[in-house]
Coordinates of C-alpha atoms and ligand atoms in Angstrom, one line a residue:
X343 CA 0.0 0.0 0.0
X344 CA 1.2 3.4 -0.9
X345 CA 0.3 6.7 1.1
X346 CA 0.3 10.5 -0.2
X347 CA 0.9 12.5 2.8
X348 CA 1.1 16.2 2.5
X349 CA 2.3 18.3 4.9
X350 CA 4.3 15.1 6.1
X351 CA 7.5 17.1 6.9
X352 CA 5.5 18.9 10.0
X353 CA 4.7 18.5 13.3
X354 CA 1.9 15.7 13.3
X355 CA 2.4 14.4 9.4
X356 CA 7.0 13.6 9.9
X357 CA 5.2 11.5 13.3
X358 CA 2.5 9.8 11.0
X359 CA 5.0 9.1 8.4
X360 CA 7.2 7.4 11.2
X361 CA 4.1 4.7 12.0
X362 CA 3.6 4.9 8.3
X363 CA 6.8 2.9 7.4
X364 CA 7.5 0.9 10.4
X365 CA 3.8 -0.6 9.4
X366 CA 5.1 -1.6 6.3
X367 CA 3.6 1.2 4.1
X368 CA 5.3 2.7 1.2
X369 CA 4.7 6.8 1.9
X370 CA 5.2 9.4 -0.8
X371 CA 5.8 13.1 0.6
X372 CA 4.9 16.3 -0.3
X373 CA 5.2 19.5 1.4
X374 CA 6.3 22.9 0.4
X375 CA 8.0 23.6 3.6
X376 CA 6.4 26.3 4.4
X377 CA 6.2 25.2 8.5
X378 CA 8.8 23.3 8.4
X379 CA 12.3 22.1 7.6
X380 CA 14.2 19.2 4.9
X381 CA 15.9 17.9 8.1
X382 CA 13.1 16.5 9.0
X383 CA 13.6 14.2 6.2
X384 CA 16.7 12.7 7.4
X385 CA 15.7 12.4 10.9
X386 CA 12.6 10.2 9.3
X387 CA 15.3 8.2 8.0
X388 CA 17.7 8.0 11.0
X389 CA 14.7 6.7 12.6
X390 CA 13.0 4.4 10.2
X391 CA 16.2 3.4 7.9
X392 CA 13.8 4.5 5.2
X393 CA 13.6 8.2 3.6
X394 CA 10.9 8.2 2.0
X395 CA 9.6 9.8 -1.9
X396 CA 9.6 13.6 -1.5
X397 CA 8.0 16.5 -3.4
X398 CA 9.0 20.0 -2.6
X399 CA 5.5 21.4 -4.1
X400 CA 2.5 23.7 -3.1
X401 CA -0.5 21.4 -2.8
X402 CA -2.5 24.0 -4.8
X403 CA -0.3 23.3 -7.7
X404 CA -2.4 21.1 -9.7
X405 CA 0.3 20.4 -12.5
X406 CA 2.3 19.4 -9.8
X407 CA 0.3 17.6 -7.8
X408 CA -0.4 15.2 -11.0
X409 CA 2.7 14.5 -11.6
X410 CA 3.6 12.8 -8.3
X411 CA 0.7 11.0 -9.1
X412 CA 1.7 10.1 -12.4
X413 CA 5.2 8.9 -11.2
X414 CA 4.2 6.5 -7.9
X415 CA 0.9 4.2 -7.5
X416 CA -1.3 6.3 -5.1
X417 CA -3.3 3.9 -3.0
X418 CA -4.7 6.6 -0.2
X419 CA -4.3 9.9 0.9
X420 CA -3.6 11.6 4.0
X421 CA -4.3 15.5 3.9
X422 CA -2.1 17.1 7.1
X423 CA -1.0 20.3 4.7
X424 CA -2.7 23.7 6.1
X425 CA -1.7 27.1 7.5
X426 CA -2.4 26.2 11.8
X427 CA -1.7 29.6 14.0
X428 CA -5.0 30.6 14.9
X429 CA -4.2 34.2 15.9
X430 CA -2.2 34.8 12.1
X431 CA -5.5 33.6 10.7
X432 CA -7.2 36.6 12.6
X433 CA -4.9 39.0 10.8
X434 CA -4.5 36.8 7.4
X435 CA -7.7 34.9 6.3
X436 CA -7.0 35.1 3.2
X437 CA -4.0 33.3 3.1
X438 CA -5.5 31.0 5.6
X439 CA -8.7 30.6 3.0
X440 CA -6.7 30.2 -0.2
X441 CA -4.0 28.1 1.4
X442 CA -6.0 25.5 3.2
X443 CA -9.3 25.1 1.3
X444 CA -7.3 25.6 -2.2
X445 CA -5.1 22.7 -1.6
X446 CA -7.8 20.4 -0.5
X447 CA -9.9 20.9 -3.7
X448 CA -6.5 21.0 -6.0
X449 CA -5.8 16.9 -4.2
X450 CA -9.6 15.8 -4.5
X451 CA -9.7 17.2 -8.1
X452 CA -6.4 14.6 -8.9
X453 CA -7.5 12.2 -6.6
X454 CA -10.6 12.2 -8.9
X455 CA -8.9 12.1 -12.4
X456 CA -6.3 9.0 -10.7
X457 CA -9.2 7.1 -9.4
X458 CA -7.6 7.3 -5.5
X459 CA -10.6 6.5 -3.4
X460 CA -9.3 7.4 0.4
X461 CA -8.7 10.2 2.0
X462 CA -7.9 11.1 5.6
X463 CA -8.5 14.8 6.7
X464 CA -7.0 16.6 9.6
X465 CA -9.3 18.2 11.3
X466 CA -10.1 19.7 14.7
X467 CA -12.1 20.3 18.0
X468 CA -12.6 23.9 17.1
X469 CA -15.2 22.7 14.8
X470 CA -17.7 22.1 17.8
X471 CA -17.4 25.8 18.3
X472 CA -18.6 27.4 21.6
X473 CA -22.1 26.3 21.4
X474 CA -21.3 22.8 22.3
X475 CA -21.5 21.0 25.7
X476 CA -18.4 18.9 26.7
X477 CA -17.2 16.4 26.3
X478 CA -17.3 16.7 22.6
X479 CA -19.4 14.1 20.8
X480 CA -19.1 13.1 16.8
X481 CA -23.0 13.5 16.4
X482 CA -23.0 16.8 17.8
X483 CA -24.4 19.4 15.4
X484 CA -21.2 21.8 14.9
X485 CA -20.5 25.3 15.6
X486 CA -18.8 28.3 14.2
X487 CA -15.4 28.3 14.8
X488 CA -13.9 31.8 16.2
X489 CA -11.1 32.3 13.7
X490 CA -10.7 32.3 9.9
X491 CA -8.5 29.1 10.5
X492 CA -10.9 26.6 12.4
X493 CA -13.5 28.4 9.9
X494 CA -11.2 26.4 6.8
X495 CA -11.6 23.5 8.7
X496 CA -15.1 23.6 9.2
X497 CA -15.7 24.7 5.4
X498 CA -13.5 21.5 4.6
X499 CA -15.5 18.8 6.4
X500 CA -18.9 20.5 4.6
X501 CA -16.3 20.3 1.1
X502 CA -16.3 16.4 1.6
X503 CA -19.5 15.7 2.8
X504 CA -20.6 17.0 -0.5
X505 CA -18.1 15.6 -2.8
X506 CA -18.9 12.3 -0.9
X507 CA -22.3 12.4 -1.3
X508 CA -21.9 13.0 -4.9
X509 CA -19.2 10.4 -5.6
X510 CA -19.9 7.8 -2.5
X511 CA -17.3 6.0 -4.2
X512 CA -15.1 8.3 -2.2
X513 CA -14.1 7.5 1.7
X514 CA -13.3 9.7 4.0
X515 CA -12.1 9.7 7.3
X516 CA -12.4 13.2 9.6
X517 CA -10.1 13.1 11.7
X518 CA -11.1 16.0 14.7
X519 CA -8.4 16.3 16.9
X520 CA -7.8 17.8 20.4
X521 CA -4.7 19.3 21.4
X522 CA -1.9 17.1 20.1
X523 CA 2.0 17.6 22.1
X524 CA 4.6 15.3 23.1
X525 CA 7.4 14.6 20.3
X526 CA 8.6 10.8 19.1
X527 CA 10.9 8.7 21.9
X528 CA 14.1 9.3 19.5
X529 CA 14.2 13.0 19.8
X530 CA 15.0 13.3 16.4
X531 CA 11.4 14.7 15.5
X532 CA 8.7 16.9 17.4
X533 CA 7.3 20.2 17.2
X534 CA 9.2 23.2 15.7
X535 CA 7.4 26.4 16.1
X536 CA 9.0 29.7 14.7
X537 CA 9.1 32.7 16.7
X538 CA 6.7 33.2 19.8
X539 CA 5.6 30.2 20.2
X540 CA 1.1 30.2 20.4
X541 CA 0.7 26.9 22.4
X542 CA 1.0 25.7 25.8
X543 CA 3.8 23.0 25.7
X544 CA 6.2 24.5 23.2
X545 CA 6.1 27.8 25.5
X546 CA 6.5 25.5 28.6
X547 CA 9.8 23.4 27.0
X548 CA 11.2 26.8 25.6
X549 CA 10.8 28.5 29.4
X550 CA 12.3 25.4 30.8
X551 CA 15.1 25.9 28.1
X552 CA 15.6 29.4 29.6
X553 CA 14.8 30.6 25.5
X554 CA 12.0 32.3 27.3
X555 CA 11.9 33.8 30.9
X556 CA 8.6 33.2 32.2
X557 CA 5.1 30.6 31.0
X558 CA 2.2 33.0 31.4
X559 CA -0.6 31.2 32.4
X560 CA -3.8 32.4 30.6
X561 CA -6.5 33.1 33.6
X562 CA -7.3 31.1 36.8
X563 CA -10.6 32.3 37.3
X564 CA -12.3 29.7 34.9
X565 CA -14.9 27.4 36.2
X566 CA -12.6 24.8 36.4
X567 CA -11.4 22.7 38.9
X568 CA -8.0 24.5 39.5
X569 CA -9.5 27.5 37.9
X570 CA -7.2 27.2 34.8
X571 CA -8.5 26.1 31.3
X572 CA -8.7 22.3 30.9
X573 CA -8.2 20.4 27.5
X574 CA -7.6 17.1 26.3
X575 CA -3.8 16.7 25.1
X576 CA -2.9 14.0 23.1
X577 CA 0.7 12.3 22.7
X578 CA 1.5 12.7 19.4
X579 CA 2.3 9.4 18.9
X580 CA -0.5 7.8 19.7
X581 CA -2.6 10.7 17.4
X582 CA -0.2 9.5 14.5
X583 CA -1.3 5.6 15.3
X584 CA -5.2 7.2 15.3
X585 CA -4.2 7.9 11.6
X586 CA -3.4 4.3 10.8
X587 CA -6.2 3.2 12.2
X588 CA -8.6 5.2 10.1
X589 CA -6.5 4.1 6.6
X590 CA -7.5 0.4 8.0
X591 CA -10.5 1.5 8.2
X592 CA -11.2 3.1 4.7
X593 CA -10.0 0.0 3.4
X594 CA -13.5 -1.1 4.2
X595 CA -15.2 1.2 2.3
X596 CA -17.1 3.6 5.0
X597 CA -18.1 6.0 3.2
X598 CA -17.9 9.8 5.0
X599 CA -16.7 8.9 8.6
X600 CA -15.6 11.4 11.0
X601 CA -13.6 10.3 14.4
X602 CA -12.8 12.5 17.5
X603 CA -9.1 12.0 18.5
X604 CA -8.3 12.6 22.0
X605 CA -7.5 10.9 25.4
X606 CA -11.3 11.8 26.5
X607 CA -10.0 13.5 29.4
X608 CA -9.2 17.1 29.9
X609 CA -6.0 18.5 32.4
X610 CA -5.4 22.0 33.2
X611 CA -2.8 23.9 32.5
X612 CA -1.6 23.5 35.9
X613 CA -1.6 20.0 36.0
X614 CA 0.5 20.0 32.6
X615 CA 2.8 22.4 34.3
X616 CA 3.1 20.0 37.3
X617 CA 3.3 17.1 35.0
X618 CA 6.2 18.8 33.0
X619 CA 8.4 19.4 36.2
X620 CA 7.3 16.0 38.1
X621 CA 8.3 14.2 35.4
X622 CA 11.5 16.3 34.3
X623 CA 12.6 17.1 37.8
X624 CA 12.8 20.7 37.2
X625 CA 10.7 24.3 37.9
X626 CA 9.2 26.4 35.3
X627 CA 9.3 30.0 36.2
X628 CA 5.3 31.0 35.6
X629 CA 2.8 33.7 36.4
X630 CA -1.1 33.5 36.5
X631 CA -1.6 36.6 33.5
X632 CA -5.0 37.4 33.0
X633 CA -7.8 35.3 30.6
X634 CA -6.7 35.0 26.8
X635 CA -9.2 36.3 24.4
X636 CA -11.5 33.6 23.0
X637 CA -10.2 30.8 24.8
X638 CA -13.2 28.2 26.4
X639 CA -12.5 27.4 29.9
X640 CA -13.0 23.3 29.2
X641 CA -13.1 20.9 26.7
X642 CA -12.0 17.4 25.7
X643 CA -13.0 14.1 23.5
X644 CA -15.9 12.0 23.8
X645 CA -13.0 9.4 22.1
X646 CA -15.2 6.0 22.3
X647 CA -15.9 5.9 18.6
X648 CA -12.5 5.7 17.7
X649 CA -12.4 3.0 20.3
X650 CA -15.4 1.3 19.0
X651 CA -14.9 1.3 15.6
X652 CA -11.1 2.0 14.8
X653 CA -10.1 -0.3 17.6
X654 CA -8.1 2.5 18.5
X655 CA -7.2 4.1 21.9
X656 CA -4.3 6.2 23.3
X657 CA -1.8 4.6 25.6
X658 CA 0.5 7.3 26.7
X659 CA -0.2 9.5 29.1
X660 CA 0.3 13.6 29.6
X661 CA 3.2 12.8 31.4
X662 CA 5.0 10.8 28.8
X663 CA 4.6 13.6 27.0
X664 CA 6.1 15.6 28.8
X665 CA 9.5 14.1 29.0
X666 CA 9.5 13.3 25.1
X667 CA 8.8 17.2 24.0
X668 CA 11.8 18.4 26.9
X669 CA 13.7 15.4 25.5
X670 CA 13.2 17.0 21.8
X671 CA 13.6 20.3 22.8
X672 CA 16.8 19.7 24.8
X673 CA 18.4 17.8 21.9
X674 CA 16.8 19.4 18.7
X675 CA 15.0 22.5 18.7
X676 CA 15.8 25.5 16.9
X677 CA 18.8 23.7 15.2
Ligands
LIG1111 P1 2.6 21.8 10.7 O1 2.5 23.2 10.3 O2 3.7 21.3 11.6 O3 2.5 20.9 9.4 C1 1.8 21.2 8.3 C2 2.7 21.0 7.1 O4 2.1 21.3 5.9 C3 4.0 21.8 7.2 O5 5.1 21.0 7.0 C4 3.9 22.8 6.0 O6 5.1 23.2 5.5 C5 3.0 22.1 5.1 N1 2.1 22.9 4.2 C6 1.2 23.9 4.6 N2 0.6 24.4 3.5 C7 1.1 23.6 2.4 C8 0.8 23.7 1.0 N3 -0.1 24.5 0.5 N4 1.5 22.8 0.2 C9 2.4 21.9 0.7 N5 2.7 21.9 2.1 C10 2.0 22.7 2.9 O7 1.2 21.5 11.5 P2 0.7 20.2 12.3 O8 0.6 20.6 13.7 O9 1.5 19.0 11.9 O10 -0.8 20.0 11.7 C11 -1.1 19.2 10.6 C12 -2.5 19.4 10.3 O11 -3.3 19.1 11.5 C13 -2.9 20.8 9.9 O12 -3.9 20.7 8.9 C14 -3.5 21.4 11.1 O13 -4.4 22.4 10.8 C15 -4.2 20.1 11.7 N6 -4.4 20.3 13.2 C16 -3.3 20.5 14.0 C17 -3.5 20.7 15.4 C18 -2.3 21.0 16.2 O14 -2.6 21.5 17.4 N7 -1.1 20.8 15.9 C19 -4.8 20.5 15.9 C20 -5.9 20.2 15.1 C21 -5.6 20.1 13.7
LIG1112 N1 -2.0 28.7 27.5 C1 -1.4 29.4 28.6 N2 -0.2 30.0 28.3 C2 0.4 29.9 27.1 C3 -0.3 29.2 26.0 C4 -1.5 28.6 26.3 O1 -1.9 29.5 29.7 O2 1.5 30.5 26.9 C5 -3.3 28.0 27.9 C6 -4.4 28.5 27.0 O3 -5.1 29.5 27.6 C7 -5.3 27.2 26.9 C8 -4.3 26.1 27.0 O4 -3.1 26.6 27.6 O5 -6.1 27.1 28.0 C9 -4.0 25.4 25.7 O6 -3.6 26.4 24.8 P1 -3.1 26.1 23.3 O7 -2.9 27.4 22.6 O8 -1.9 25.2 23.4 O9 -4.3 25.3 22.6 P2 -5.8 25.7 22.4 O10 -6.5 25.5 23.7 O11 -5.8 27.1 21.9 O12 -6.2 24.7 21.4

């Protein structure tokens, strides 16, 4: 079996493509590197003792895009390549718009003309919007996403729907996830933010670094146990396995299927922080800074579909996660 992934040279895609080839799978690449870096190529290989096919190429670029599928037997498709920082989407939609939702009809319009039948999408929670109750359930009707970015991703999901309704020849899997951190055992891949990092654990291993002085904790006067925000993160590891998992499943020919990815449990960003320095014997230097704009106070997974029908369940824990993104960070980061 052979696997398009694009966007596999970043954060969740170079961990998929790991699973990908130690399962077996023949994985062709292509990413324009625009979030990330060729290294991550031969760290793929240091770990796997494979590199895999790779195509420096925009996946909006249609000539492009049909000549890698001219040139290797496509068997399924996973989509990871999109534009992700929530807060530049605020100040660029349209980049965010023509980036993300261009590139996914570009691959399903070359998909259609090469006959590839599966597709796995990356998408996420923020689709549930604010309206929703937690935890968050696949049946749920969805929301309106704050930004321009979880906007693409809700626009994409409604994209598929219709192009599998109209061709239910096509399969694909939604994959929603929560908040995915951690980094692979090795050290040798894991997540590379430029510049201020946005989220929670790259801030945390960049403060423990001493590349930042001080973690600012958004608010602790949520309705929340601790009074922090809770959220369900996800080893990223076991959200590359989730990926398998739904392939497996295509191969049975579901139709439109859409899978929450998460542990089904939220922490707060207190526990993380305790987690980090129990686990790395070590203090983070934070403050409590006051709420961030739009964030919800608590969400995480209803994850027993995946479990049900995916067979598929994560095994680390927040912890483990931890020490793998300090061990990446101390070894790798910003090289
Ligand atoms: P990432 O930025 O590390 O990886 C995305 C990759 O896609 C990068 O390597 C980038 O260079 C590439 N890319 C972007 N646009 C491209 C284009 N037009 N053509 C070719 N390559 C392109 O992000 P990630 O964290 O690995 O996320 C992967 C996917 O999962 C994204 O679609 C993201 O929106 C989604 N997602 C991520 C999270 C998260 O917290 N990381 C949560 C939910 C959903
Ligand atoms: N957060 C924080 N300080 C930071 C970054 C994030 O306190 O420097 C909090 C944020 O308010 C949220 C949680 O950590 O409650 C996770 O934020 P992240 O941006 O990682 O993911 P999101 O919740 O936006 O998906």
């Amino acid at each position: 079996m052979s696997v398009l992934v694009t966007g596999g040279t970043g954060y969740i895609g170079s961990h998929t493509v790991v699973e990908l080839i130690n399962a077996g799978y023949e994985v062709v690449i292509v990413d324009n590197y625009i979030n990330s870096k060729p290294e991550v190529l031969d760290a793929i290989q240091t770990i796997t003792g494979k590199k895999p096919r790779f195509y420096n190429l925009d996946v909006i670029d249609k000539v492009g895009l049909k000549k890698v599928f001219q040139e290797n037997k496509i068997d399924q498709v996973i989509h990871f390549a999109g534009l992700k920082a929530v807060g530049e989407s605020v100040s660029k939609p349209l980049e965010y718009y023509r980036n993300n939702i261009d590139s996914t009809l570009s691959l399903l319009e070359v998909m259609k003309e090469f006959s590839v039948k599966n597709l796995v999408f990356s998408s996420s929670a923020t689709v549930y919007g604010e309206e929703n109750d937690f935890p968050y359930v696949e049946t749920m009707r969805l929301g309106t996403p704050t930004s321009p970015y979880g906007k693409t991703k809700l626009f994409i999901e409604m994209i598929l729907k219709d192009v599998n309704h109209a061709n239910p020849e096509l399969n694909v899997a939604v994959l929603r996830y929560f908040n995915p951190i951690g980094a692979h055992p090795s050290g040798l891949i894991g997540e590379d933010p430029q510049g201020l990092p946005n989220n929670l654990m790259p801030y945390i291993t960049r403060v423990a670094a001493g590349k930042l002085d001080t973690l600012h904790v958004f608010g602790n006067d949520y309705p929340t146990q601790d009074g922090t925000c809770e959220r369900d993160y996800i080893h990223v590891v076991d959200l590359a396995l989730g990926h398998l998992a739904a392939l497996k499943k295509l191969e049975s020919h579901p139709g439109f299927v859409v899978y929450n990815l998460g542990t089904g449990k939220g922490i707060s960003v207190l526990e993380l922080i305790h987690d980090f320095e129990d686990v790395n014997h070590l203090k983070l230097n934070y403050v409590i800074d006051k709420r961030r704009p739009g964030d919800l106070p608590a969400y995480w997974a209803d994850a027993s579909k995946a479990k049900r029908e995916l067979n598929w369940e994560t095994k680390l824990t927040a912890k483990d996660a931890c020490r793998d993104s300090w061990n990446w960070e101390k070894h790798n980061s910003g090289k």
